[in-house]
């Protein structure tokens, strides 16, 4: 079956620093690569996504980069703020058109 | 616009009892999903509906779990009989397109004692 791995599983940064989370996947046919943010007691929410025809996408302090050859994509958050503290999931589109969620990265931003 | 509504938010039952969760998706969203999220893990797809037809239920434990989506709108997920390992948050999500953005509800947290 499809394999999705995220690293690191936990990440602690000081406010204002950058954070990077990496996601590797096994399905070479994947062509859609979203990142979801889940705050405590809530459902996941899409924060940024990228399709396979581009290598990078930016939205204010958040960016996603894609390396299809190496089968990994990364979430970059710059100038982190305490409200960025949450669990982040990558969820590449797998076979049958379903998202395969990683195990999550718990980001803690310390003021 | 209103988001995805789920109820109940919390449920505690004993093993071998039954439980049902309800979901009302965003208006106009044809695709509806039920995910199971065990503590410390990512969501796992249980079943996907397109309108009122099942698209994917390959990971639904059909001996105890069932789901329906009447009239292509609301959906219910039932577990009978429940096991200890069913303790999890059950997330409902909907999307306008099959491969588009998923909008999640806040989830129903099930504890099986």
XYZ file of C-alpha atoms in Angstrom:
224
model
C 0.000 0.000 0.000
C 0.932 3.654 -0.088
C 3.440 4.847 2.480
C 3.535 8.406 3.845
C 6.055 9.533 6.438
C 6.508 12.880 8.138
C 9.570 14.182 9.927
C 10.035 15.330 12.577
C 7.183 14.042 14.738
C 7.633 16.954 17.151
C 9.222 20.348 16.585
C 9.805 23.137 19.077
C 10.926 26.594 17.916
C 11.226 30.061 19.361
C 8.784 32.680 18.181
C 10.135 34.345 15.045
C 12.179 31.332 13.951
C 11.422 29.221 10.891
C 9.976 25.705 10.927
C 10.288 23.030 8.248
C 8.368 19.747 8.099
C 9.158 17.115 5.485
C 6.827 14.520 4.000
C 7.943 11.546 1.936
C 5.544 9.398 -0.077
C 5.792 6.210 -2.102
C 3.177 6.583 -4.873
C 4.931 8.065 -7.901
C 1.523 8.760 -9.491
C 0.577 11.281 -6.782
C -0.120 14.698 -8.274
C -1.687 16.687 -5.431
C 0.107 17.562 -2.192
C -1.771 19.396 0.571
C -0.851 20.337 4.126
C -3.478 20.433 6.868
C -3.307 22.108 10.288
C -5.193 20.663 13.241
C -5.711 22.670 16.403
C -6.710 21.012 19.651
C -10.315 19.831 19.615
C -10.889 20.772 15.992
C -10.845 19.079 12.638
C -7.920 19.509 10.230
C -7.946 22.605 8.012
C -6.189 23.036 4.680
C -3.445 25.651 4.866
C -1.636 25.224 1.560
C -1.467 22.790 -1.336
C 0.533 22.262 -4.499
C 0.019 20.320 -7.691
C 2.738 18.409 -9.476
C 3.209 20.894 -12.300
C 4.911 23.437 -9.990
C 7.854 23.177 -7.633
C 6.977 25.816 -5.039
C 3.997 27.778 -3.796
C 3.908 30.601 -1.247
C 1.141 32.170 0.790
C 2.395 34.902 3.136
C 4.467 33.127 5.843
C 3.729 29.630 4.547
C 5.312 27.855 1.588
C 5.350 24.344 0.174
C 8.132 22.913 -1.974
C 7.878 19.739 -4.044
C 10.561 17.358 -5.276
C 8.741 14.785 -7.411
C 11.925 12.972 -8.380
C 12.801 12.296 -4.749
C 9.114 11.904 -3.806
C 9.004 14.389 -0.978
C 7.455 17.759 -0.243
C 7.998 20.168 2.611
C 6.082 22.776 4.580
C 7.971 25.952 5.457
C 6.685 28.420 8.037
C 8.650 31.638 8.495
C 8.436 34.151 11.369
C 6.567 31.630 13.508
C 3.969 32.887 15.976
C 2.402 31.166 19.019
C -0.824 30.679 17.053
C 1.106 28.453 14.636
C 1.291 25.862 17.435
C -0.736 22.862 16.232
C -0.381 19.446 14.608
C 0.436 19.523 10.893
C -0.408 16.713 8.480
C 0.722 16.111 4.955
C -1.833 14.218 2.858
C -0.664 13.357 -0.653
C -3.316 12.099 -3.045
C -2.972 8.351 -3.403
C -4.511 5.644 -5.512
C -8.216 5.843 -6.046
C -8.172 9.593 -5.510
C -8.021 9.502 -1.726
C -5.787 11.523 0.564
C -3.304 9.512 2.625
C -2.553 11.385 5.850
C 0.849 11.252 7.504
C 1.182 10.623 11.220
C 1.460 14.323 12.016
C 4.046 16.780 13.328
C 3.348 18.585 16.569
C 4.734 22.113 16.290
C 5.237 24.149 19.437
C 6.137 27.839 19.131
C 7.491 29.285 22.362
C 6.986 32.999 23.016
C -21.240 29.734 4.976
C -22.020 27.101 7.588
C -19.359 24.464 8.126
C -19.633 20.710 8.496
C -21.829 19.861 11.490
C -21.311 16.736 13.573
C -23.027 15.304 16.628
C -22.622 14.239 19.294
C -19.276 15.854 20.184
C -18.565 13.283 22.888
C -19.844 9.803 23.599
C -18.854 7.260 26.233
C -20.129 3.700 25.920
C -19.226 0.262 27.175
C -17.831 -2.395 24.870
C -20.415 -4.342 22.913
C -22.834 -1.397 22.990
C -23.789 0.501 19.856
C -23.315 4.141 18.881
C -24.288 6.370 15.964
C -22.740 9.594 14.698
C -24.410 12.131 12.483
C -22.926 14.510 9.916
C -24.377 17.363 7.888
C -21.944 18.477 5.158
C -21.547 21.901 3.603
C -24.442 22.666 1.294
C -23.677 21.715 -2.301
C -20.785 19.367 -1.458
C -21.365 16.103 -3.272
C -18.510 14.179 -1.677
C -18.659 13.139 1.987
C -16.019 11.290 3.998
C -15.825 9.593 7.372
C -12.370 9.384 8.940
C -11.200 7.677 12.113
C -8.453 9.455 14.042
C -6.840 7.512 16.856
C -4.948 9.611 19.412
C -1.528 10.605 18.101
C -2.192 9.447 14.538
C -3.346 10.961 11.283
C -6.926 10.541 10.070
C -7.681 7.245 8.338
C -10.404 7.098 5.713
C -13.273 4.752 6.590
C -15.727 5.496 3.814
C -16.245 7.974 0.985
C -19.598 8.846 -0.605
C -20.246 10.596 -3.900
C -23.813 11.887 -3.559
C -25.512 8.845 -1.977
C -23.293 6.213 -3.569
C -20.262 4.607 -1.930
C -16.977 5.350 -3.713
C -14.554 3.678 -1.291
C -15.233 1.623 1.820
C -12.163 -0.602 1.620
C -11.005 0.269 5.152
C -14.405 0.106 6.838
C -14.657 -2.854 9.264
C -17.929 -4.011 7.800
C -18.621 -6.609 10.475
C -19.264 -3.803 12.973
C -19.296 -0.472 11.130
C -21.980 0.763 8.759
C -22.652 4.097 7.130
C -25.332 5.579 4.960
C -25.987 8.842 3.215
C -29.651 9.231 2.579
C -30.733 11.558 -0.242
C -27.102 12.543 -0.823
C -26.977 15.015 2.074
C -26.746 13.957 5.757
C -24.847 10.866 6.762
C -24.755 8.540 9.761
C -21.955 6.239 10.881
C -22.885 3.366 13.190
C -20.739 1.029 15.244
C -22.302 -2.160 16.601
C -20.950 -3.779 18.700
C -18.186 -1.422 19.814
C -14.725 -2.642 20.820
C -12.132 -0.961 23.012
C -9.977 -0.225 19.953
C -12.792 1.851 18.431
C -11.975 4.651 20.886
C -11.089 7.539 18.592
C -12.319 10.779 17.096
C -14.638 10.256 14.147
C -14.261 13.070 11.663
C -16.689 13.890 8.905
C -15.508 15.925 5.937
C -17.017 17.135 2.703
C -15.682 18.502 -0.542
C -17.105 20.115 -3.655
C -14.955 17.954 -5.918
C -13.578 14.442 -5.348
C -9.973 15.659 -5.368
C -10.513 19.114 -3.930
C -10.097 20.690 -0.515
C -11.619 18.752 2.357
C -13.654 20.677 4.936
C -13.736 18.878 8.273
C -16.201 19.024 11.115
C -14.975 19.237 14.708
C -15.359 15.500 15.177
C -17.126 13.124 17.538
C -14.918 11.739 20.291
C -15.803 8.145 21.222
C -14.561 6.450 24.373
C -15.260 2.736 24.721
C -14.858 1.362 28.264
